[in-house]
mmCIF file of C-alpha atoms in Angstrom:
data_model
loop_
_atom_site.group_PDB
_atom_site.id
_atom_site.type_symbol
_atom_site.label_atom_id
_atom_site.label_comp_id
_atom_site.label_asym_id
_atom_site.label_seq_id
_atom_site.Cartn_x
_atom_site.Cartn_y
_atom_site.Cartn_z
ATOM 1 C CA UNK A 31 -34.337 -12.574 11.250
ATOM 2 C CA UNK A 32 -31.569 -12.467 13.205
ATOM 3 C CA UNK A 33 -29.199 -15.971 12.597
ATOM 4 C CA UNK A 34 -28.499 -18.294 15.247
ATOM 5 C CA UNK A 35 -25.091 -18.056 14.996
ATOM 6 C CA UNK A 36 -24.993 -14.198 15.395
ATOM 7 C CA UNK A 37 -27.188 -14.252 19.005
ATOM 8 C CA UNK A 38 -24.325 -16.679 20.109
ATOM 9 C CA UNK A 39 -21.959 -15.489 19.449
ATOM 10 C CA UNK A 40 -22.825 -11.774 20.983
ATOM 11 C CA UNK A 41 -24.081 -13.804 23.744
ATOM 12 C CA UNK A 42 -20.223 -15.717 24.650
ATOM 13 C CA UNK A 43 -22.035 -18.776 23.611
ATOM 14 C CA UNK A 44 -18.807 -21.666 22.713
ATOM 15 C CA UNK A 45 -17.392 -19.274 20.151
ATOM 16 C CA UNK A 46 -14.355 -20.231 21.559
ATOM 17 C CA UNK A 47 -11.731 -22.638 20.883
ATOM 18 C CA UNK A 48 -7.279 -22.181 21.384
ATOM 19 C CA UNK A 49 -4.685 -22.820 19.788
ATOM 20 C CA UNK A 50 -4.497 -26.584 21.651
ATOM 21 C CA UNK A 51 -7.609 -27.051 20.417
ATOM 22 C CA UNK A 52 -7.243 -26.035 17.089
ATOM 23 C CA UNK A 53 -3.683 -27.549 16.377
ATOM 24 C CA UNK A 54 -5.736 -31.184 17.549
ATOM 25 C CA UNK A 55 -8.320 -30.546 14.737
ATOM 26 C CA UNK A 56 -6.245 -30.006 12.492
ATOM 27 C CA UNK A 57 -3.727 -32.376 12.866
ATOM 28 C CA UNK A 58 -7.461 -34.893 12.836
ATOM 29 C CA UNK A 59 -8.000 -33.296 9.699
ATOM 30 C CA UNK A 60 -11.659 -31.655 10.681
ATOM 31 C CA UNK A 61 -12.649 -29.711 8.360
ATOM 32 C CA UNK A 62 -11.422 -26.317 10.066
ATOM 33 C CA UNK A 63 -10.190 -22.703 7.980
ATOM 34 C CA UNK A 64 -8.350 -19.994 9.612
ATOM 35 C CA UNK A 65 -8.517 -16.443 9.071
ATOM 36 C CA UNK A 66 -6.553 -14.267 9.779
ATOM 37 C CA UNK A 67 -8.703 -10.830 10.825
ATOM 38 C CA UNK A 68 -5.825 -9.349 11.392
ATOM 39 C CA UNK A 69 -4.620 -5.735 7.984
ATOM 40 C CA UNK A 70 -2.561 -7.705 5.278
ATOM 41 C CA UNK A 71 0.275 -5.986 6.728
ATOM 42 C CA UNK A 72 0.697 -7.473 9.059
ATOM 43 C CA UNK A 73 0.215 -10.331 8.197
ATOM 44 C CA UNK A 74 2.826 -10.362 4.808
ATOM 45 C CA UNK A 75 5.492 -10.397 8.038
ATOM 46 C CA UNK A 76 4.212 -13.563 9.836
ATOM 47 C CA UNK A 77 1.230 -16.128 9.951
ATOM 48 C CA UNK A 78 0.083 -19.738 10.426
ATOM 49 C CA UNK A 79 0.689 -21.613 8.108
ATOM 50 C CA UNK A 80 -2.608 -22.683 5.780
ATOM 51 C CA UNK A 81 -3.793 -19.505 7.003
ATOM 52 C CA UNK A 82 -6.022 -17.299 5.079
ATOM 53 C CA UNK A 83 -6.231 -13.071 4.996
ATOM 54 C CA UNK A 84 -8.686 -11.525 5.249
ATOM 55 C CA UNK A 85 -8.710 -8.263 6.972
ATOM 56 C CA UNK A 86 -11.815 -7.792 9.136
ATOM 57 C CA UNK A 87 -12.618 -4.479 8.457
ATOM 58 C CA UNK A 88 -13.077 -6.187 4.946
ATOM 59 C CA UNK A 89 -15.236 -9.224 5.008
ATOM 60 C CA UNK A 90 -18.337 -9.210 2.777
ATOM 61 C CA UNK A 91 -19.637 -11.600 0.515
ATOM 62 C CA UNK A 92 -17.258 -10.748 -2.011
ATOM 63 C CA UNK A 93 -13.857 -11.369 0.234
ATOM 64 C CA UNK A 94 -15.349 -14.549 1.872
ATOM 65 C CA UNK A 95 -16.897 -15.770 -1.233
ATOM 66 C CA UNK A 96 -13.411 -18.373 -0.880
ATOM 67 C CA UNK A 97 -14.319 -19.854 2.286
ATOM 68 C CA UNK A 98 -15.687 -22.750 1.516
ATOM 69 C CA UNK A 99 -20.093 -23.165 4.059
ATOM 70 C CA UNK A 100 -18.974 -26.843 4.883
ATOM 71 C CA UNK A 101 -15.582 -25.718 7.614
ATOM 72 C CA UNK A 102 -15.284 -24.738 10.646
ATOM 73 C CA UNK A 103 -13.905 -21.401 10.648
ATOM 74 C CA UNK A 104 -11.391 -20.001 13.047
ATOM 75 C CA UNK A 105 -10.423 -16.536 13.316
ATOM 76 C CA UNK A 106 -7.635 -14.766 15.458
ATOM 77 C CA UNK A 107 -4.991 -11.548 15.122
ATOM 78 C CA UNK A 108 -2.194 -10.305 17.170
ATOM 79 C CA UNK A 109 -2.976 -11.327 20.231
ATOM 80 C CA UNK A 110 -5.370 -10.698 24.405
ATOM 81 C CA UNK A 111 -6.073 -6.922 23.583
ATOM 82 C CA UNK A 112 -7.188 -7.476 19.513
ATOM 83 C CA UNK A 113 -10.079 -7.525 18.689
ATOM 84 C CA UNK A 114 -9.668 -7.833 15.878
ATOM 85 C CA UNK A 115 -10.648 -12.044 15.596
ATOM 86 C CA UNK A 116 -13.762 -10.689 18.005
ATOM 87 C CA UNK A 117 -15.159 -8.313 15.273
ATOM 88 C CA UNK A 118 -14.195 -10.566 12.170
ATOM 89 C CA UNK A 119 -16.017 -14.061 13.595
ATOM 90 C CA UNK A 120 -19.218 -11.689 14.304
ATOM 91 C CA UNK A 121 -18.866 -10.052 10.805
ATOM 92 C CA UNK A 122 -18.489 -14.546 8.986
ATOM 93 C CA UNK A 123 -21.446 -15.319 11.329
ATOM 94 C CA UNK A 124 -23.630 -12.777 10.355
ATOM 95 C CA UNK A 125 -22.858 -14.036 6.409
ATOM 96 C CA UNK A 126 -23.861 -17.060 7.676
ATOM 97 C CA UNK A 127 -20.535 -19.277 8.626
ATOM 98 C CA UNK A 128 -19.894 -21.475 11.164
ATOM 99 C CA UNK A 129 -17.017 -19.904 13.128
ATOM 100 C CA UNK A 130 -14.941 -19.276 16.716
ATOM 101 C CA UNK A 131 -12.341 -16.824 17.509
ATOM 102 C CA UNK A 132 -9.159 -18.627 18.449
ATOM 103 C CA UNK A 133 -7.748 -16.938 22.040
ATOM 104 C CA UNK A 134 -4.126 -15.540 21.955
ATOM 105 C CA UNK A 135 -4.242 -15.035 18.621
ATOM 106 C CA UNK A 136 -1.196 -15.605 16.774
ATOM 107 C CA UNK A 137 0.327 -15.076 20.639
ATOM 108 C CA UNK A 138 -0.728 -17.694 22.610
ATOM 109 C CA UNK A 139 0.205 -19.801 19.171
ATOM 110 C CA UNK A 140 3.540 -19.217 19.089
ATOM 111 C CA UNK A 141 4.053 -18.984 22.515
ATOM 112 C CA UNK A 142 2.218 -22.987 22.975
ATOM 113 C CA UNK A 143 4.823 -23.688 20.946
ATOM 114 C CA UNK A 144 3.414 -24.030 17.179
ATOM 115 C CA UNK A 145 5.003 -22.987 13.494
ATOM 116 C CA UNK A 146 4.656 -19.646 12.083
ATOM 117 C CA UNK A 147 5.090 -18.690 8.346
ATOM 118 C CA UNK A 148 6.128 -15.373 6.626
ATOM 119 C CA UNK A 149 3.769 -14.590 3.283
ATOM 120 C CA UNK A 150 3.942 -15.510 1.146
ATOM 121 C CA UNK A 151 3.846 -18.779 2.557
ATOM 122 C CA UNK A 152 0.013 -18.618 3.287
ATOM 123 C CA UNK A 153 -2.748 -17.794 1.259
ATOM 124 C CA UNK A 154 -4.419 -14.228 0.756
ATOM 125 C CA UNK A 155 -8.361 -15.057 0.415
ATOM 126 C CA UNK A 156 -8.442 -12.033 -1.052
ATOM 127 C CA UNK A 157 -6.117 -12.467 -3.635
ATOM 128 C CA UNK A 158 -6.839 -16.506 -3.898
ATOM 129 C CA UNK A 159 -7.713 -16.342 -7.283
ATOM 130 C CA UNK A 160 -10.124 -19.151 -6.381
ATOM 131 C CA UNK A 161 -13.653 -18.942 -8.679
ATOM 132 C CA UNK A 162 -16.116 -19.920 -5.981
ATOM 133 C CA UNK A 163 -19.537 -20.881 -5.892
ATOM 134 C CA UNK A 164 -21.375 -17.056 -7.469
ATOM 135 C CA UNK A 165 -18.114 -16.022 -9.940
ATOM 136 C CA UNK A 166 -18.327 -20.035 -11.534
ATOM 137 C CA UNK A 167 -22.708 -18.982 -12.081
ATOM 138 C CA UNK A 168 -21.331 -15.939 -13.431
ATOM 139 C CA UNK A 169 -19.788 -17.377 -15.410
ATOM 140 C CA UNK A 170 -22.268 -19.236 -16.858
ATOM 141 C CA UNK A 171 -24.834 -17.118 -17.035
ATOM 142 C CA UNK A 172 -22.578 -14.957 -19.429
ATOM 143 C CA UNK A 173 -21.950 -12.176 -17.579
ATOM 144 C CA UNK A 174 -18.661 -10.355 -18.145
ATOM 145 C CA UNK A 175 -15.635 -10.698 -15.491
ATOM 146 C CA UNK A 176 -12.700 -9.238 -14.883
ATOM 147 C CA UNK A 177 -9.738 -11.098 -17.006
ATOM 148 C CA UNK A 178 -7.779 -13.600 -14.582
ATOM 149 C CA UNK A 179 -4.514 -13.060 -12.261
ATOM 150 C CA UNK A 180 -3.221 -15.767 -12.939
ATOM 151 C CA UNK A 181 -0.955 -17.410 -9.766
ATOM 152 C CA UNK A 182 -1.543 -13.753 -7.636
ATOM 153 C CA UNK A 183 -0.054 -13.391 -4.813
ATOM 154 C CA UNK A 184 0.631 -10.314 -3.171
ATOM 155 C CA UNK A 185 3.311 -7.983 -3.388
ATOM 156 C CA UNK A 186 6.127 -8.004 -1.159
ATOM 157 C CA UNK A 187 5.428 -5.637 1.819
ATOM 158 C CA UNK A 188 7.844 -1.800 0.957
ATOM 159 C CA UNK A 189 11.133 -2.821 2.885
ATOM 160 C CA UNK A 190 13.966 -0.603 3.645
ATOM 161 C CA UNK A 191 15.572 -0.564 1.311
ATOM 162 C CA UNK A 192 17.991 2.949 -0.127
ATOM 163 C CA UNK A 193 17.669 3.296 -4.040
ATOM 164 C CA UNK A 194 20.964 4.880 -5.422
ATOM 165 C CA UNK A 195 20.159 6.753 -9.228
ATOM 166 C CA UNK A 196 23.101 9.355 -10.818
ATOM 167 C CA UNK A 197 21.551 12.318 -9.886
ATOM 168 C CA UNK A 198 19.859 10.950 -5.925
ATOM 169 C CA UNK A 199 20.069 9.092 -3.653
ATOM 170 C CA UNK A 200 16.483 7.974 -1.588
ATOM 171 C CA UNK A 201 17.195 6.696 2.739
ATOM 172 C CA UNK A 202 14.537 5.394 4.204
ATOM 173 C CA UNK A 203 13.696 9.065 6.531
ATOM 174 C CA UNK A 204 15.354 8.945 9.982
ATOM 175 C CA UNK A 205 15.728 12.352 11.907
ATOM 176 C CA UNK A 206 18.589 11.578 13.131
ATOM 177 C CA UNK A 207 20.337 12.205 9.643
ATOM 178 C CA UNK A 208 17.660 13.699 7.452
ATOM 179 C CA UNK A 209 16.258 16.446 9.704
ATOM 180 C CA UNK A 210 19.085 19.383 10.135
ATOM 181 C CA UNK A 211 19.147 19.816 6.164
ATOM 182 C CA UNK A 212 15.822 19.054 5.060
ATOM 183 C CA UNK A 213 14.845 22.419 7.041
ATOM 184 C CA UNK A 214 17.605 23.815 5.448
ATOM 185 C CA UNK A 215 16.508 23.505 1.622
ATOM 186 C CA UNK A 216 12.893 23.405 2.458
ATOM 187 C CA UNK A 217 13.845 26.862 4.428
ATOM 188 C CA UNK A 218 14.120 28.883 0.868
ATOM 189 C CA UNK A 219 11.294 28.199 -0.079
ATOM 190 C CA UNK A 220 10.072 31.846 2.421
ATOM 191 C CA UNK A 221 6.951 31.926 0.911
ATOM 192 C CA UNK A 222 5.844 28.088 2.058
ATOM 193 C CA UNK A 223 4.366 27.663 -1.288
ATOM 194 C CA UNK A 224 5.723 23.866 -1.770
ATOM 195 C CA UNK A 225 3.320 23.053 2.437
ATOM 196 C CA UNK A 226 -0.187 25.040 0.004
ATOM 197 C CA UNK A 227 -0.977 21.753 -0.322
ATOM 198 C CA UNK A 228 -0.195 19.003 1.694
ATOM 199 C CA UNK A 229 -0.283 20.395 5.767
ATOM 200 C CA UNK A 230 0.119 23.908 7.389
ATOM 201 C CA UNK A 231 3.266 24.114 8.218
ATOM 202 C CA UNK A 232 5.321 23.274 10.574
ATOM 203 C CA UNK A 233 4.625 26.791 13.118
ATOM 204 C CA UNK A 234 8.772 26.442 14.502
ATOM 205 C CA UNK A 235 12.015 24.162 15.754
ATOM 206 C CA UNK A 236 9.518 21.409 17.582
ATOM 207 C CA UNK A 237 6.826 21.161 15.487
ATOM 208 C CA UNK A 238 9.371 21.010 12.764
ATOM 209 C CA UNK A 239 10.612 17.770 14.575
ATOM 210 C CA UNK A 240 7.833 16.216 15.143
ATOM 211 C CA UNK A 241 6.702 16.162 12.157
ATOM 212 C CA UNK A 242 10.429 14.434 11.300
ATOM 213 C CA UNK A 243 9.589 11.880 14.021
ATOM 214 C CA UNK A 244 5.834 11.421 12.689
ATOM 215 C CA UNK A 245 7.771 10.676 9.366
ATOM 216 C CA UNK A 246 10.593 8.294 10.369
ATOM 217 C CA UNK A 247 7.879 6.019 13.212
ATOM 218 C CA UNK A 248 4.949 5.807 10.071
ATOM 219 C CA UNK A 249 4.059 2.226 8.332
ATOM 220 C CA UNK A 250 2.185 3.563 5.821
ATOM 221 C CA UNK A 251 3.175 5.957 4.205
ATOM 222 C CA UNK A 252 6.528 4.753 3.823
ATOM 223 C CA UNK A 253 8.537 7.488 3.827
ATOM 224 C CA UNK A 254 12.300 8.654 2.523
ATOM 225 C CA UNK A 255 14.283 11.427 2.245
ATOM 226 C CA UNK A 256 16.035 12.245 -1.674
ATOM 227 C CA UNK A 257 19.083 12.968 -0.388
ATOM 228 C CA UNK A 258 22.104 15.007 -2.692
ATOM 229 C CA UNK A 259 24.624 12.362 -2.910
ATOM 230 C CA UNK A 260 27.429 14.477 -3.149
ATOM 231 C CA UNK A 261 27.279 15.403 0.150
ATOM 232 C CA UNK A 262 24.264 13.730 2.252
ATOM 233 C CA UNK A 263 21.813 16.411 2.737
ATOM 234 C CA UNK A 264 17.713 16.016 2.453
ATOM 235 C CA UNK A 265 16.234 18.161 -0.313
ATOM 236 C CA UNK A 266 13.472 16.703 0.316
ATOM 237 C CA UNK A 267 10.844 13.757 0.726
ATOM 238 C CA UNK A 268 7.649 10.866 -0.837
ATOM 239 C CA UNK A 269 6.836 8.539 0.344
ATOM 240 C CA UNK A 270 4.617 5.552 -0.236
ATOM 241 C CA UNK A 271 1.154 5.585 1.206
ATOM 242 C CA UNK A 272 -2.365 3.584 0.855
ATOM 243 C CA UNK A 273 -0.728 0.823 0.360
ATOM 244 C CA UNK A 274 -2.607 -2.610 -0.578
ATOM 245 C CA UNK A 275 -0.530 -5.638 -1.481
ATOM 246 C CA UNK A 276 -2.608 -8.204 -1.388
ATOM 247 C CA UNK A 277 -4.058 -5.958 -4.500
ATOM 248 C CA UNK A 278 -0.938 -4.743 -5.551
ATOM 249 C CA UNK A 279 -1.768 -1.842 -5.092
ATOM 250 C CA UNK A 280 0.887 1.559 -3.682
ATOM 251 C CA UNK A 281 0.215 5.086 -4.376
ATOM 252 C CA UNK A 282 3.668 7.535 -4.525
ATOM 253 C CA UNK A 283 2.384 11.178 -2.300
ATOM 254 C CA UNK A 284 3.132 13.129 0.534
ATOM 255 C CA UNK A 285 6.262 14.500 -2.120
ATOM 256 C CA UNK A 286 7.864 17.907 -1.330
ATOM 257 C CA UNK A 287 10.351 19.310 -2.756
ATOM 258 C CA UNK A 288 12.903 21.784 -1.760
ATOM 259 C CA UNK A 289 13.385 24.534 -3.974
ATOM 260 C CA UNK A 290 16.843 23.700 -5.131
ATOM 261 C CA UNK A 291 16.090 19.713 -5.438
ATOM 262 C CA UNK A 292 12.914 20.815 -7.891
ATOM 263 C CA UNK A 293 12.811 20.988 -11.425
ATOM 264 C CA UNK A 294 16.281 19.343 -11.439
ATOM 265 C CA UNK A 295 16.965 15.381 -13.234
ATOM 266 C CA UNK A 296 17.308 14.787 -9.576
ATOM 267 C CA UNK A 297 13.986 15.106 -9.546
ATOM 268 C CA UNK A 298 12.562 13.675 -12.143
ATOM 269 C CA UNK A 299 14.983 10.282 -11.185
ATOM 270 C CA UNK A 300 13.069 10.258 -7.899
ATOM 271 C CA UNK A 301 10.609 9.208 -8.814
ATOM 272 C CA UNK A 302 11.950 6.520 -11.592
ATOM 273 C CA UNK A 303 13.511 4.710 -8.476
ATOM 274 C CA UNK A 304 10.251 4.892 -7.110
ATOM 275 C CA UNK A 305 8.248 3.430 -9.013
ATOM 276 C CA UNK A 306 10.312 0.841 -10.752
ATOM 277 C CA UNK A 307 11.177 -1.066 -7.216
ATOM 278 C CA UNK A 308 7.267 0.071 -7.270
ATOM 279 C CA UNK A 309 7.173 -2.713 -9.259
ATOM 280 C CA UNK A 310 9.895 -4.949 -8.589
ATOM 281 C CA UNK A 311 8.051 -5.720 -5.164
ATOM 282 C CA UNK A 312 5.081 -6.673 -7.917
ATOM 283 C CA UNK A 313 2.244 -3.735 -7.367
ATOM 284 C CA UNK A 314 -0.079 -4.038 -9.842
ATOM 285 C CA UNK A 315 -0.719 -0.720 -9.859
ATOM 286 C CA UNK A 316 1.076 2.698 -8.919
ATOM 287 C CA UNK A 317 -1.101 6.090 -7.949
ATOM 288 C CA UNK A 318 -0.995 9.490 -8.044
ATOM 289 C CA UNK A 319 -3.467 11.857 -7.086
ATOM 290 C CA UNK A 320 -3.613 14.929 -6.416
ATOM 291 C CA UNK A 321 -5.478 17.649 -5.262
ATOM 292 C CA UNK A 322 -7.135 19.098 -8.297
ATOM 293 C CA UNK A 323 -7.037 22.543 -7.809
ATOM 294 C CA UNK A 324 -2.791 21.743 -7.866
ATOM 295 C CA UNK A 325 -2.050 22.082 -11.503
ATOM 296 C CA UNK A 326 2.163 21.831 -11.415
ATOM 297 C CA UNK A 327 0.715 17.993 -9.895
ATOM 298 C CA UNK A 328 -1.400 17.340 -12.191
ATOM 299 C CA UNK A 329 1.288 18.224 -15.050
ATOM 300 C CA UNK A 330 4.416 16.106 -13.508
ATOM 301 C CA UNK A 331 1.708 13.391 -13.682
ATOM 302 C CA UNK A 332 0.594 13.632 -17.051
ATOM 303 C CA UNK A 333 4.043 14.269 -17.600
ATOM 304 C CA UNK A 334 6.079 11.003 -15.698
ATOM 305 C CA UNK A 335 3.751 8.760 -18.034
ATOM 306 C CA UNK A 336 0.645 8.640 -15.134
ATOM 307 C CA UNK A 337 -3.214 8.375 -16.739
ATOM 308 C CA UNK A 338 -5.793 10.499 -15.429
ATOM 309 C CA UNK A 339 -8.712 8.539 -14.293
ATOM 310 C CA UNK A 340 -10.722 10.819 -13.658
ATOM 311 C CA UNK A 341 -11.182 13.168 -10.669
ATOM 312 C CA UNK A 342 -13.373 12.768 -7.676
ATOM 313 C CA UNK A 343 -15.942 15.019 -6.610
ATOM 314 C CA UNK A 344 -15.947 16.565 -3.236
ATOM 315 C CA UNK A 345 -13.697 14.032 -1.556
ATOM 316 C CA UNK A 346 -11.909 15.086 1.567
ATOM 317 C CA UNK A 347 -12.537 18.440 3.527
ATOM 318 C CA UNK A 348 -9.169 19.807 3.753
ATOM 319 C CA UNK A 349 -8.229 22.510 6.430
ATOM 320 C CA UNK A 350 -12.019 23.623 5.985
ATOM 321 C CA UNK A 351 -11.981 23.543 2.759
ATOM 322 C CA UNK A 352 -13.628 20.999 0.298
ATOM 323 C CA UNK A 353 -11.307 18.788 -1.939
ATOM 324 C CA UNK A 354 -11.770 17.597 -5.663
ATOM 325 C CA UNK A 355 -9.160 14.494 -5.602
ATOM 326 C CA UNK A 356 -7.984 13.997 -9.905
ATOM 327 C CA UNK A 357 -7.251 10.208 -9.905
ATOM 328 C CA UNK A 358 -3.400 8.533 -11.792
ATOM 329 C CA UNK A 359 -2.002 5.793 -12.655
ATOM 330 C CA UNK A 360 0.870 2.953 -14.049
ATOM 331 C CA UNK A 361 -0.075 0.014 -14.735
ATOM 332 C CA UNK A 362 2.786 -3.202 -14.653
ATOM 333 C CA UNK A 363 1.868 -3.453 -18.248
ATOM 334 C CA UNK A 364 2.774 0.509 -19.382
ATOM 335 C CA UNK A 365 5.837 0.050 -17.416
ATOM 336 C CA UNK A 366 8.933 -1.500 -19.436
ATOM 337 C CA UNK A 367 7.990 1.014 -21.855
ATOM 338 C CA UNK A 368 7.557 4.682 -19.487
ATOM 339 C CA UNK A 369 10.741 3.215 -17.658
ATOM 340 C CA UNK A 370 12.664 2.826 -21.366
ATOM 341 C CA UNK A 371 11.076 6.796 -21.399
ATOM 342 C CA UNK A 372 13.099 7.416 -18.048
ATOM 343 C CA UNK A 373 15.996 5.793 -18.881
ATOM 344 C CA UNK A 374 16.230 7.887 -22.430
ATOM 345 C CA UNK A 375 15.572 10.969 -20.510
ATOM 346 C CA UNK A 376 18.083 10.273 -17.847
ATOM 347 C CA UNK A 377 20.839 9.498 -19.662
ATOM 348 C CA UNK A 378 23.951 11.841 -20.786
ATOM 349 C CA UNK A 379 23.621 12.521 -24.099
ATOM 350 C CA UNK A 380 20.553 13.920 -23.781
ATOM 351 C CA UNK A 381 21.772 17.209 -22.027
ATOM 352 C CA UNK A 382 24.117 19.389 -23.859
ATOM 353 C CA UNK A 383 26.844 21.571 -21.689
ATOM 354 C CA UNK A 384 24.393 24.083 -20.016
ATOM 355 C CA UNK A 385 22.396 20.912 -19.011
ATOM 356 C CA UNK A 386 19.836 21.871 -20.950
ATOM 357 C CA UNK A 387 17.687 18.640 -22.309
ATOM 358 C CA UNK A 388 17.175 17.998 -26.071
ATOM 359 C CA UNK A 389 14.631 15.468 -25.434
ATOM 360 C CA UNK A 390 11.564 16.062 -23.054
ATOM 361 C CA UNK A 391 10.322 13.529 -20.500
ATOM 362 C CA UNK A 392 6.775 15.323 -21.380
ATOM 363 C CA UNK A 393 7.643 13.718 -25.185
ATOM 364 C CA UNK A 394 8.235 10.291 -24.200
ATOM 365 C CA UNK A 395 5.699 8.733 -22.006
ATOM 366 C CA UNK A 396 3.048 10.603 -24.619
ATOM 367 C CA UNK A 397 5.451 8.361 -27.498
ATOM 368 C CA UNK A 398 5.619 5.663 -24.603
ATOM 369 C CA UNK A 399 1.581 5.108 -24.379
ATOM 370 C CA UNK A 400 0.062 7.103 -26.520
ATOM 371 C CA UNK A 401 -3.322 8.271 -25.759
ATOM 372 C CA UNK A 402 -3.283 8.025 -22.073
#
């Protein structure tokens, strides 16, 4: 039987409010609770003080366990034309909550002169650490639960920083600065083998420019050019993607290394710098995924210290072909040992006069994390 809240909401009866009413209710001490129904990225940039973050697409019994049943839940998003708060309110109504949707979202909230704040000034319900009735009941019943993550407030959204190394420099990708040298570097791969598991290679200069423009504009993935520090030329690209600050998960991917970059200290250092930065931003899990048939990528993940976690069969249809996706990860607790392995490998004394390594990175990462 349909919950009456749903029928009322779908009929648009009395389930809308505005910033002034919300502010007045909060000032009067009423049991109203704001829920930011936008993405975690938007929430991390700016939200309303005291709001919980539950993106409307993730609303379910588990992610709403922190919400008090005796409160009126008020959803909001960016503003007029953004329907995330509508979807969120309907989802919450279906879960049995009393709901209202705040018209105009953050836009009208600021228009009316009310303050906003950036995370972590607010709390994410996806990572707030509260147990809720369900968790308490599970504990009482002796059911196994995950380890607590005390004080967890989420990771930082990636910022446009330059990652400076000895053999390379990673710069936020910019078409004007990087496209020309990147195209020249990738053109040295005359058989276009580097594109095999990535995408169809751009057909001409215009298509390449469009690809570069897309990388420049993208917010997820966040693309970096891997640059030769001696001449500033881009030799490859890499990205952070599937960025989930609320849960502390981030992936490295969209790697495309030119022949000049492949199998060099610069290539390894680039991966070290990106991994180090991800953990510096507070991420708990750093992922690597690839086509199960991509043997070089599978080997690279293991060499870099990632632990193989299994294969998702028939995970995608990629350009008309099946793709089984292999999953790898490094956890924050593993990073100190892996970091030491990278630094030992990159040290000048690990290379002879001809530039040949004395100790392989594979042996160092295997010793750092045995049995993975």
